Coordinates of C-alpha atoms in Angstrom, one line a residue:
Chain A
M499 CA 117.2 -70.6 130.8
T500 CA 114.8 -73.2 129.3
P501 CA 111.7 -71.3 128.2
D502 CA 108.4 -72.4 129.6
L503 CA 107.1 -73.7 126.3
N504 CA 103.6 -74.6 127.3
G505 CA 103.0 -71.3 128.9
L506 CA 104.1 -69.5 125.8
A507 CA 102.0 -71.6 123.6
E508 CA 98.9 -70.7 125.6
H509 CA 99.8 -67.0 125.4
A510 CA 100.2 -67.4 121.7
S511 CA 96.9 -69.0 121.3
A512 CA 95.1 -66.3 123.3
V513 CA 96.9 -63.6 121.3
R514 CA 95.9 -65.3 118.0
R515 CA 92.2 -65.4 119.1
D516 CA 92.3 -61.8 120.0
V517 CA 93.9 -60.9 116.6
V518 CA 91.2 -62.8 114.8
R519 CA 88.5 -61.1 116.9
M520 CA 89.9 -57.6 116.6
I521 CA 90.3 -57.7 112.8
G522 CA 86.9 -59.4 112.5
V523 CA 85.3 -56.7 114.5
A524 CA 87.1 -53.9 112.7
R525 CA 86.4 -55.7 109.4
S526 CA 89.8 -54.3 108.3
G527 CA 93.4 -55.2 108.9
H528 CA 96.1 -57.6 107.7
L529 CA 95.1 -60.9 109.4
A530 CA 97.5 -63.4 107.8
S531 CA 100.6 -61.1 108.2
S532 CA 99.7 -60.6 111.9
L533 CA 99.3 -64.3 112.6
S534 CA 102.7 -65.1 111.2
I535 CA 104.5 -63.0 113.8
V536 CA 102.5 -63.9 116.9
D537 CA 104.9 -66.6 118.1
L538 CA 107.9 -64.3 117.7
L539 CA 106.2 -61.5 119.6
V540 CA 105.0 -63.8 122.4
W541 CA 108.6 -65.0 122.8
L542 CA 109.9 -61.5 122.9
Y543 CA 107.3 -60.0 125.2
W544 CA 107.1 -63.0 127.7
E545 CA 110.7 -64.3 127.6
V546 CA 113.1 -61.8 126.2
L547 CA 112.3 -58.1 126.6
S548 CA 113.1 -56.4 129.9
L549 CA 109.9 -54.3 130.5
R550 CA 107.7 -52.8 133.3
T551 CA 104.1 -53.1 132.2
D552 CA 103.1 -50.7 134.9
E553 CA 105.7 -48.2 133.7
P554 CA 105.6 -48.3 129.9
S555 CA 108.1 -45.4 129.6
W556 CA 110.7 -46.9 132.0
E557 CA 113.9 -45.4 130.6
D558 CA 116.0 -48.6 130.9
R559 CA 113.5 -50.9 129.2
D560 CA 114.4 -52.8 126.1
R561 CA 112.9 -51.3 123.0
F562 CA 110.9 -53.0 120.3
V563 CA 110.4 -51.6 116.8
L564 CA 107.8 -53.2 114.5
G565 CA 109.1 -52.6 111.0
K566 CA 106.1 -54.4 109.4
G567 CA 103.6 -52.1 110.8
H568 CA 100.7 -53.9 109.1
G569 CA 101.3 -56.7 111.6
C570 CA 100.3 -54.4 114.5
P571 CA 97.2 -56.3 115.5
A572 CA 99.6 -59.0 116.8
L573 CA 101.6 -56.3 118.7
Y574 CA 98.4 -54.7 120.1
A575 CA 97.0 -58.1 121.3
V576 CA 100.4 -58.9 122.9
L577 CA 100.5 -55.5 124.7
A578 CA 96.9 -55.9 125.9
N579 CA 97.6 -59.5 127.1
R580 CA 100.7 -58.2 128.9
S581 CA 98.5 -55.5 130.6
F582 CA 100.0 -52.4 129.0
F583 CA 96.4 -51.3 128.4
P584 CA 92.9 -52.7 128.9
R585 CA 92.0 -55.5 126.5
E586 CA 88.7 -53.7 125.7
E587 CA 90.8 -51.3 123.6
L588 CA 91.3 -54.1 121.1
W589 CA 87.7 -53.9 120.0
S590 CA 88.0 -50.3 118.8
Y591 CA 91.1 -51.0 116.7
R592 CA 90.9 -48.8 113.5
R593 CA 87.9 -46.9 114.7
L594 CA 87.7 -43.1 114.6
G595 CA 89.5 -41.7 117.7
A596 CA 90.8 -45.1 118.7
M597 CA 94.0 -45.6 120.8
L598 CA 94.9 -48.5 118.4
Q599 CA 95.4 -46.9 115.0
G600 CA 95.7 -48.8 111.7
F601 CA 99.5 -48.6 112.1
P602 CA 101.4 -48.1 115.3
E603 CA 101.6 -44.6 116.7
V604 CA 104.1 -43.9 119.5
R605 CA 102.3 -41.2 121.3
R606 CA 98.9 -42.9 121.4
T607 CA 99.6 -46.4 122.6
P608 CA 101.3 -47.4 125.8
G609 CA 104.1 -49.9 125.1
V610 CA 104.6 -48.8 121.5
D611 CA 108.2 -47.6 121.2
A612 CA 108.3 -46.5 117.5
P613 CA 106.0 -45.4 114.7
G614 CA 105.3 -47.8 111.9
G615 CA 103.4 -47.9 108.6
S616 CA 106.0 -47.1 106.0
L617 CA 107.9 -50.3 105.2
G618 CA 111.7 -50.3 105.3
Q619 CA 112.0 -47.7 108.0
G620 CA 112.0 -49.9 111.2
L621 CA 115.7 -50.7 111.2
G622 CA 116.8 -47.1 110.8
L623 CA 114.6 -46.1 113.8
A624 CA 116.1 -49.1 115.8
N625 CA 119.6 -47.9 114.9
G626 CA 118.9 -44.4 116.2
L627 CA 117.4 -45.9 119.4
A628 CA 120.5 -48.2 119.9
L629 CA 122.8 -45.2 119.4
A630 CA 120.8 -43.1 121.8
L631 CA 120.8 -45.8 124.5
R632 CA 124.3 -47.2 124.2
D633 CA 125.9 -44.7 126.6
R634 CA 123.6 -45.7 129.5
A635 CA 125.0 -47.4 132.5
S636 CA 123.0 -50.5 131.7
V637 CA 122.6 -50.7 127.9
P638 CA 119.0 -51.7 126.9
S639 CA 118.7 -54.0 123.9
V640 CA 116.8 -52.9 120.8
F641 CA 114.7 -55.5 118.9
C642 CA 113.3 -54.9 115.5
L643 CA 111.0 -57.1 113.6
V644 CA 110.7 -56.7 109.8
G645 CA 108.8 -58.5 107.1
D646 CA 110.7 -60.1 104.3
G647 CA 109.0 -58.1 101.5
E648 CA 110.2 -54.8 103.0
L649 CA 113.8 -55.9 102.5
Q650 CA 113.1 -54.7 98.9
E651 CA 113.1 -51.1 100.1
G652 CA 116.5 -49.6 99.3
A653 CA 116.7 -47.5 102.4
F654 CA 116.6 -50.6 104.5
W655 CA 120.1 -51.4 103.3
E656 CA 121.3 -47.9 104.1
S657 CA 120.2 -48.7 107.6
A658 CA 121.8 -52.2 107.5
M659 CA 125.1 -50.6 106.7
T660 CA 124.7 -48.2 109.6
S661 CA 124.0 -50.9 112.1
A662 CA 127.2 -52.7 111.2
H663 CA 129.3 -49.5 110.9
F664 CA 128.4 -48.3 114.4
S665 CA 128.9 -51.9 115.8
L666 CA 125.4 -51.9 117.2
D667 CA 125.7 -55.2 119.1
S668 CA 122.7 -54.3 121.3
L669 CA 120.5 -54.6 118.2
L670 CA 118.7 -57.8 117.3
L671 CA 116.8 -57.8 114.0
L672 CA 114.2 -60.5 113.3
V673 CA 113.2 -61.1 109.7
D674 CA 109.7 -62.6 109.4
R675 CA 110.5 -64.9 106.4
D676 CA 107.1 -66.1 105.4
G677 CA 108.2 -65.9 101.7
R678 CA 105.0 -63.9 100.8
Q679 CA 104.3 -60.4 99.9
M680 CA 101.3 -58.4 98.6
E681 CA 101.0 -59.9 95.1
G682 CA 102.7 -63.3 95.6
A683 CA 105.9 -65.1 96.5
T684 CA 108.9 -62.9 97.3
E685 CA 111.1 -64.9 95.0
D686 CA 108.7 -64.4 92.1
I687 CA 108.3 -60.7 92.6
M688 CA 111.8 -59.6 93.6
S689 CA 114.2 -62.3 94.7
L690 CA 115.5 -61.8 98.2
E691 CA 117.7 -64.9 98.4
P692 CA 120.3 -65.5 99.6
V693 CA 119.0 -63.4 102.6
R694 CA 121.5 -64.9 105.1
D695 CA 124.5 -64.1 102.8
K696 CA 123.3 -60.5 102.2
F697 CA 123.3 -59.8 105.9
L698 CA 126.7 -61.6 106.3
A699 CA 128.1 -59.4 103.6
F700 CA 126.8 -56.3 105.3
G701 CA 128.8 -57.3 108.5
W702 CA 126.0 -58.8 110.5
A703 CA 126.0 -62.0 112.7
V704 CA 123.2 -64.1 111.3
E705 CA 121.2 -67.2 112.5
E706 CA 118.0 -68.9 111.4
C707 CA 115.2 -70.3 113.4
D708 CA 111.7 -71.7 113.1
G709 CA 109.5 -68.7 113.8
H710 CA 106.8 -70.9 115.3
D711 CA 109.1 -72.9 117.7
F712 CA 110.1 -71.1 120.9
A713 CA 113.0 -73.5 121.6
S714 CA 114.3 -72.8 118.1
M715 CA 114.1 -69.0 118.7
E716 CA 115.9 -69.4 122.0
E717 CA 118.6 -71.5 120.4
A718 CA 119.2 -69.1 117.6
R719 CA 119.6 -66.3 120.1
A720 CA 122.0 -68.3 122.1
R721 CA 124.1 -69.1 119.0
L722 CA 124.3 -65.4 118.2
G723 CA 125.7 -65.0 121.7
S724 CA 127.2 -61.6 122.7
R725 CA 128.2 -61.0 119.0
R726 CA 130.8 -58.5 120.2
G727 CA 130.7 -55.5 117.8
K728 CA 128.2 -56.9 115.4
P729 CA 124.5 -56.4 115.0
G730 CA 122.5 -59.6 115.2
C731 CA 119.9 -60.9 112.7
I732 CA 117.7 -63.9 113.1
V733 CA 115.9 -65.0 109.9
A734 CA 112.8 -66.6 111.3
N735 CA 111.1 -69.0 108.9
T736 CA 107.4 -68.5 109.3
V737 CA 104.1 -69.5 107.7
L738 CA 101.7 -66.7 106.6
G739 CA 98.5 -67.0 108.5
K740 CA 99.9 -69.5 111.0
G741 CA 97.3 -71.1 113.2
V742 CA 94.3 -70.8 111.0
S743 CA 94.3 -73.7 108.4
F744 CA 92.4 -71.9 105.7
L745 CA 94.6 -68.8 105.9
E746 CA 97.9 -70.6 105.9
N747 CA 99.7 -69.7 102.7
D748 CA 96.5 -68.4 101.3
P749 CA 97.2 -67.3 97.7
S750 CA 95.4 -64.0 98.2
G751 CA 98.4 -62.9 100.3
G752 CA 96.3 -62.9 103.4
R753 CA 94.2 -59.9 102.4
M754 CA 91.0 -61.8 102.9
V755 CA 88.5 -60.1 105.3
L756 CA 86.8 -62.7 107.4
G757 CA 83.1 -62.9 107.5
R758 CA 81.2 -63.9 110.6
D759 CA 81.3 -67.6 109.6
S760 CA 85.0 -67.8 108.8
M761 CA 85.8 -65.9 112.0
D762 CA 83.9 -68.4 114.0
K763 CA 85.6 -71.2 112.2
A764 CA 89.0 -69.6 112.8
L765 CA 88.3 -69.1 116.5
R766 CA 87.1 -72.8 116.9
E767 CA 90.4 -74.0 115.3
L768 CA 92.4 -71.7 117.7
E769 CA 90.4 -72.9 120.7
K770 CA 91.3 -76.4 119.9
G771 CA 95.0 -75.6 119.4
G772 CA 95.1 -73.8 122.7
D773 CA 93.8 -76.8 124.7
Chain B
M1111 CA 129.0 -1.2 102.4
P1112 CA 131.6 -3.9 103.3
A1113 CA 131.3 -7.3 101.6
P1114 CA 129.3 -9.7 103.8
E1115 CA 131.4 -12.3 105.6
R1116 CA 129.1 -14.7 107.3
S1117 CA 126.5 -17.1 105.9
T1118 CA 123.5 -18.5 107.8
R1119 CA 125.1 -22.0 107.5
D1120 CA 128.1 -20.7 109.5
A1121 CA 125.8 -20.4 112.5
Y1122 CA 125.0 -24.1 112.5
G1123 CA 128.3 -25.4 113.9
Q1124 CA 128.4 -22.6 116.5
A1125 CA 124.8 -23.2 117.6
L1126 CA 125.6 -26.9 118.2
I1127 CA 128.8 -26.0 120.1
D1128 CA 126.9 -23.5 122.3
L1129 CA 124.0 -25.9 122.9
A1130 CA 126.2 -28.9 123.6
A1131 CA 127.8 -27.2 126.5
A1132 CA 124.4 -26.6 128.2
D1133 CA 122.6 -29.8 127.3
P1134 CA 124.3 -33.3 127.3
S1135 CA 121.4 -34.7 125.2
V1136 CA 122.2 -32.6 122.1
V1137 CA 123.6 -34.7 119.2
A1138 CA 123.9 -34.2 115.5
V1139 CA 123.4 -36.5 112.5
D1140 CA 125.5 -35.8 109.4
G1141 CA 125.4 -37.1 105.9
D1142 CA 129.1 -36.7 105.1
V1143 CA 128.8 -33.0 104.3
G1144 CA 129.8 -31.8 107.7
S1145 CA 132.5 -29.4 106.4
A1146 CA 129.9 -27.8 104.1
T1147 CA 127.1 -27.6 106.7
R1148 CA 129.6 -26.6 109.4
A1149 CA 128.6 -29.6 111.6
A1150 CA 132.3 -30.5 111.4
R1151 CA 133.2 -27.7 113.8
F1152 CA 131.0 -29.3 116.4
A1153 CA 132.3 -32.8 115.5
A1154 CA 135.9 -31.6 116.1
L1155 CA 135.0 -30.8 119.7
H1156 CA 132.5 -33.6 120.3
P1157 CA 133.3 -36.5 118.1
D1158 CA 131.1 -38.8 120.2
R1159 CA 128.0 -36.6 119.6
V1160 CA 128.0 -36.6 115.8
F1161 CA 126.8 -39.6 113.8
N1162 CA 127.9 -39.5 110.2
V1163 CA 125.8 -42.1 108.4
G1164 CA 127.4 -41.4 105.1
M1165 CA 125.6 -40.5 101.9
A1166 CA 122.3 -41.8 102.9
E1167 CA 119.7 -39.1 103.5
Q1168 CA 116.8 -41.5 104.1
D1169 CA 118.8 -43.3 106.8
M1170 CA 119.9 -39.9 108.3
I1171 CA 116.3 -39.0 109.0
L1172 CA 115.5 -42.4 110.4
T1173 CA 118.6 -42.4 112.6
A1174 CA 117.7 -38.9 113.8
A1175 CA 114.1 -40.0 114.6
G1176 CA 115.4 -43.1 116.5
L1177 CA 117.7 -40.9 118.5
A1178 CA 114.8 -38.7 119.4
L1179 CA 112.8 -41.7 120.4
G1180 CA 115.7 -42.6 122.7
G1181 CA 115.6 -39.2 124.4
K1182 CA 118.3 -37.3 122.5
N1183 CA 117.8 -33.7 121.3
V1184 CA 118.7 -34.2 117.6
Y1185 CA 119.9 -31.9 114.8
V1186 CA 120.2 -33.5 111.4
S1187 CA 121.7 -31.5 108.5
S1188 CA 122.6 -31.8 104.9
Y1189 CA 122.0 -30.1 101.6
A1190 CA 118.3 -29.4 101.5
S1191 CA 117.9 -30.7 98.0
F1192 CA 118.8 -34.2 99.2
L1193 CA 117.8 -34.1 102.9
V1194 CA 114.3 -32.8 102.2
G1195 CA 114.0 -34.1 98.7
R1196 CA 115.2 -37.7 99.1
G1197 CA 114.3 -38.0 102.8
Y1198 CA 110.8 -36.5 102.4
E1199 CA 108.8 -39.7 103.1
Q1200 CA 111.0 -40.5 106.1
I1201 CA 110.4 -37.0 107.4
R1202 CA 106.7 -37.5 106.9
S1203 CA 106.4 -41.0 108.4
A1204 CA 109.1 -41.0 111.1
V1205 CA 109.2 -37.3 112.2
A1206 CA 106.1 -35.3 111.3
I1207 CA 103.3 -37.9 111.9
P1208 CA 104.8 -39.0 115.3
G1209 CA 105.5 -35.3 116.0
L1210 CA 109.1 -36.0 117.1
P1211 CA 111.2 -32.9 118.1
V1212 CA 113.8 -33.5 115.4
K1213 CA 115.6 -30.3 114.2
I1214 CA 116.0 -30.7 110.4
V1215 CA 118.5 -28.3 109.0
G1216 CA 118.6 -27.8 105.2
S1217 CA 121.6 -25.9 104.0
H1218 CA 122.4 -24.7 100.5
C1219 CA 119.0 -23.4 99.8
G1220 CA 118.0 -21.2 96.9
V1221 CA 119.8 -19.9 93.8
T1222 CA 122.6 -18.2 95.9
V1223 CA 124.2 -21.7 96.1
G1224 CA 125.7 -20.4 92.8
E1225 CA 127.8 -22.4 90.4
D1226 CA 126.5 -25.9 91.3
G1227 CA 123.3 -25.1 89.5
A1228 CA 119.7 -26.5 89.6
S1229 CA 120.3 -29.9 91.2
H1230 CA 121.7 -28.2 94.3
Q1231 CA 119.6 -25.1 94.5
M1232 CA 116.6 -26.1 96.6
L1233 CA 113.7 -23.9 95.8
E1234 CA 110.8 -26.0 97.1
D1235 CA 111.8 -27.0 100.6
L1236 CA 109.4 -24.5 102.3
A1237 CA 106.5 -25.8 100.2
L1238 CA 107.4 -29.4 101.3
M1239 CA 107.8 -28.6 105.0
R1240 CA 105.2 -26.0 105.7
V1241 CA 102.3 -28.3 104.7
F1242 CA 102.9 -30.6 107.7
P1243 CA 100.8 -29.9 110.7
D1244 CA 102.8 -28.7 113.7
M1245 CA 106.1 -28.5 111.7
T1246 CA 107.8 -25.2 112.6
V1247 CA 109.5 -23.7 109.5
L1248 CA 112.3 -21.1 110.1
V1249 CA 114.2 -19.0 107.5
P1250 CA 116.8 -16.8 109.1
A1251 CA 118.1 -13.7 107.3
D1252 CA 121.6 -13.5 108.7
Y1253 CA 124.1 -15.1 110.9
T1254 CA 122.8 -13.7 114.2
S1255 CA 119.2 -14.7 113.5
A1256 CA 120.3 -18.1 112.3
L1257 CA 122.3 -18.7 115.5
A1258 CA 119.3 -17.5 117.6
L1259 CA 116.7 -19.6 115.8
L1260 CA 118.9 -22.8 115.8
K1261 CA 119.5 -22.4 119.5
N1262 CA 116.0 -21.5 120.5
A1263 CA 114.6 -24.4 118.5
V1264 CA 116.3 -26.8 121.0
S1265 CA 113.3 -26.5 123.3
S1266 CA 110.7 -27.1 120.7
R1267 CA 108.3 -29.9 121.5
G1268 CA 107.6 -30.8 117.9
P1269 CA 109.6 -31.0 114.6
V1270 CA 111.4 -28.0 113.3
Y1271 CA 112.8 -27.2 109.8
V1272 CA 115.5 -24.6 109.5
R1273 CA 116.5 -23.3 106.1
L1274 CA 120.1 -22.1 105.7
G1275 CA 122.1 -20.7 102.8
R1276 CA 125.6 -21.2 101.4
S1277 CA 126.6 -17.6 100.5
P1278 CA 127.6 -14.9 103.0
V1279 CA 124.7 -12.4 103.6
P1280 CA 124.7 -8.9 105.1
D1281 CA 124.1 -8.6 108.8
V1282 CA 120.5 -7.6 109.7
Y1283 CA 120.4 -8.1 113.4
A1284 CA 122.8 -6.8 116.0
D1285 CA 125.1 -9.5 117.5
G1286 CA 123.6 -11.1 120.6
D1287 CA 120.0 -10.1 119.7
E1288 CA 117.7 -12.2 121.9
G1289 CA 114.0 -12.7 121.3
I1290 CA 114.3 -14.1 117.8
L1291 CA 112.0 -17.0 118.5
P1292 CA 110.3 -19.8 116.5
G1293 CA 106.8 -18.7 115.7
G1294 CA 107.7 -15.0 115.7
G1295 CA 108.7 -12.3 113.2
R1296 CA 110.2 -8.9 113.5
V1297 CA 109.0 -5.5 112.2
L1298 CA 112.4 -4.2 111.1
R1299 CA 111.1 -0.9 109.7
E1300 CA 107.8 0.7 110.4
G1301 CA 105.8 2.2 107.5
T1302 CA 102.2 3.1 106.6
E1303 CA 101.6 2.5 102.9
V1304 CA 102.9 -1.0 101.9
T1305 CA 103.7 -4.1 104.0
V1306 CA 106.7 -6.1 102.8
C1307 CA 106.8 -9.7 104.3
C1308 CA 110.1 -11.3 103.6
C1309 CA 112.5 -14.0 104.7
G1310 CA 116.1 -15.2 104.2
I1311 CA 118.3 -13.3 101.8
M1312 CA 115.3 -11.1 100.8
V1313 CA 115.2 -9.3 104.1
S1314 CA 118.2 -7.2 103.4
E1315 CA 116.9 -6.6 99.9
A1316 CA 113.6 -5.5 101.4
L1317 CA 115.3 -3.0 103.7
R1318 CA 117.2 -1.5 100.7
A1319 CA 113.9 -1.4 98.8
A1320 CA 112.2 0.4 101.6
E1321 CA 114.9 3.1 101.4
V1322 CA 114.2 3.5 97.7
L1323 CA 110.5 3.6 98.2
A1324 CA 110.9 6.3 100.9
R1325 CA 112.6 8.5 98.4
Q1326 CA 109.5 8.0 96.2
N1327 CA 107.3 9.0 99.2
I1328 CA 106.0 5.5 99.7
S1329 CA 106.3 4.4 103.3
A1330 CA 107.1 0.7 103.5
E1331 CA 106.8 -1.5 106.6
V1332 CA 109.3 -4.4 106.5
I1333 CA 108.5 -7.6 108.5
D1334 CA 111.1 -10.3 108.7
C1335 CA 108.8 -13.4 108.7
Y1336 CA 111.6 -15.7 109.8
S1337 CA 108.9 -18.0 111.1
V1338 CA 107.3 -19.1 107.8
S1339 CA 105.2 -21.6 109.7
P1340 CA 103.5 -20.7 111.9
L1341 CA 103.5 -17.1 110.5
P1342 CA 103.7 -14.1 112.7
A1343 CA 100.0 -13.7 111.8
Q1344 CA 99.2 -10.8 114.2
S1345 CA 102.1 -8.6 113.0
I1346 CA 101.2 -9.2 109.4
L1347 CA 97.4 -8.5 109.8
D1348 CA 98.0 -5.4 112.0
S1349 CA 100.4 -4.1 109.3
V1350 CA 98.1 -4.8 106.2
H1351 CA 95.2 -3.3 108.2
R1352 CA 97.2 0.0 108.2
T1353 CA 98.9 -0.2 104.8
G1354 CA 96.2 -1.9 102.7
C1355 CA 98.6 -3.8 100.4
C1356 CA 101.4 -6.3 100.7
V1357 CA 104.5 -7.6 98.9
T1358 CA 106.1 -10.9 99.8
A1359 CA 109.7 -11.7 99.0
E1360 CA 111.5 -15.0 99.2
E1361 CA 114.3 -17.0 97.5
H1362 CA 111.9 -19.9 96.8
F1363 CA 109.4 -20.9 94.2
A1364 CA 106.3 -18.7 94.1
R1365 CA 104.3 -21.8 94.6
G1366 CA 104.1 -23.1 98.2
G1367 CA 106.3 -20.7 100.0
L1368 CA 106.0 -17.6 102.2
G1369 CA 104.0 -15.7 99.6
E1370 CA 101.2 -18.2 99.4
G1371 CA 101.2 -18.5 103.2
V1372 CA 100.8 -14.7 103.6
A1373 CA 98.2 -14.6 100.7
A1374 CA 96.1 -17.3 102.4
L1375 CA 96.3 -15.6 105.8
V1376 CA 95.5 -12.1 104.4
S1377 CA 92.7 -13.2 102.1
G1378 CA 91.0 -15.1 104.9
A1379 CA 91.2 -12.3 107.4
Y1380 CA 91.6 -8.9 105.8
P1381 CA 91.8 -9.1 102.0
V1382 CA 94.3 -6.8 100.3
P1383 CA 96.4 -7.1 97.2
V1384 CA 99.5 -9.3 97.7
K1385 CA 102.3 -9.2 95.1
Q1386 CA 105.0 -11.9 95.1
V1387 CA 108.7 -11.6 94.5
A1388 CA 109.9 -15.1 94.1
V1389 CA 111.2 -17.6 91.5
F1390 CA 108.4 -18.2 89.0
D1391 CA 108.2 -21.5 87.1
K1392 CA 111.9 -22.0 86.5
F1393 CA 114.5 -24.2 88.1
G1394 CA 117.9 -22.6 89.0
Q1395 CA 121.1 -22.8 86.9
S1396 CA 124.8 -22.2 87.2
G1397 CA 126.2 -18.8 87.7
S1398 CA 127.5 -16.6 90.5
P1399 CA 125.2 -15.9 93.3
A1400 CA 124.9 -12.2 92.5
E1401 CA 124.2 -12.9 88.8
L1402 CA 121.6 -15.5 89.7
Q1403 CA 119.8 -13.1 92.2
E1404 CA 119.6 -10.6 89.4
Y1405 CA 118.5 -13.1 86.7
Y1406 CA 115.7 -14.5 88.9
G1407 CA 114.6 -11.1 90.1
L1408 CA 115.4 -11.6 93.7
T1409 CA 116.5 -8.0 94.2
A1410 CA 115.6 -4.8 96.0
S1411 CA 114.5 -3.3 92.7
Q1412 CA 112.0 -6.1 92.0
I1413 CA 110.6 -5.4 95.5
V1414 CA 110.3 -1.7 94.7
S1415 CA 108.4 -2.5 91.5
A1416 CA 106.1 -5.0 93.2
A1417 CA 105.4 -2.5 96.0
V1418 CA 104.4 0.2 93.6
Q1419 CA 102.1 -2.2 91.8
A1420 CA 100.5 -3.4 95.0
W1421 CA 100.1 0.2 96.2
T1422 CA 98.3 1.2 93.0
M1423 CA 96.0 -1.8 93.3
R1424 CA 94.9 -1.1 96.8
R1425 CA 91.3 0.0 97.3
R1426 CA 91.2 3.2 99.2

């Protein structure tokens, strides 16, 4: 199937604007890290995942685990734009009593399939989900999106072994390879390369894509194919802060909290991009 | 008295076998210690329902949490030192905060692990688990109560921690006793002058201590607090209201375990002296289980002595 690229780009633009607004209103949250994964999430939630938005707990749905929990504004905006809950909820993100907590909570938010917040744990949760679901008549797929920095967590590689050992071919891992982490470039702080070879050595099928190009994502997924017996990994090359020029590869690691003026500037840029 | 033949860990494999027959969603996660935790007996019958993820306690917890998210009724077991120690942050983030009904079973607790020594003798698991909101913490005294608690935990809506031991322990409960439920406790012996709150291997020690105290004309009430969190609060408070003093006994550090739980409960509701029998400020070491119990003061005679002290301190 050829993805409807224009449609996806419009959704991505709307989601980016919501992400900027919700973090602007909350005056708290990881903006640049959220923007880098918007296109991947839009692709998943509009093109790939089998879901019922009016039945978030549908047992045969595909599952999604956000390993990099700090990117949850992007997930929340995607879920709201896919009508899992009213978009108004976005404006109380991170407030006391809010449905949308600072990191994903599974029992609070419709459409959230797994908890997040502690880096390096997403893949292990996804493995458990894939094991639980693999004896169903129609096996749901399990998708997991992790940041590149969290590959430094040792437990992640315990989980990477488990995925391959149990031949979890219903599992697709996306690595958001923006090359940045809290204090700088991943390769300066703790080298991750060669990422592709690491996964290959662990028994995975690996492909790469441009994490901001929907056709590239679709092609990478097609190249992985059915990957009989192997978990699949797509290393998605992304740009931190994608879509907002003054945030893209911002040396502060994207921890900047936008003031009113910068928020307006960012929204104007995104309006233009969405036209 | 005949030598004890069954340990609490022996109940684990049997509980899984019994549960699996009734509930197809029951599965177990093992960390390559299945023959020691007795999960192997279950695995032999249901190889497709046990996931051995190897020596990877952090991943064990995550796999178990993921299985629970996928609708399975999950038991995960390993040596408590490593499962609770190394997997602590995974338990916190992936089980306790989301409130998933994962049954975490820590075996080889306390000094009665014996010869392996300090690294394997978990003495702080109760402290680590009972601080979590809504985590049920269970410490069975014998095979029968372990079997009942492990099986009854299956219907829990939140996370459960069950503490098991390596060495055989005397039978306390009659085979087939029902009504040993998470959240409960059992008054095993009624008395009027000192309350003994105990759990695990210290329950049979407490019952022996109560015999000795009776010969000294001190009437001890023994409560098996197999539910360390939540405590059987009403039974404890009713008892100290009558006796006016309390002793706690556990195979755990004095810090953070049953004793501190009982002391906090009692001091907030009906303050009476509480004396602790526990392991004070020392890690374990190698030795036979019996030698270590004696060395660390986890004996009936220590309970007798603490009971006499508590009794003399009471304000009457």
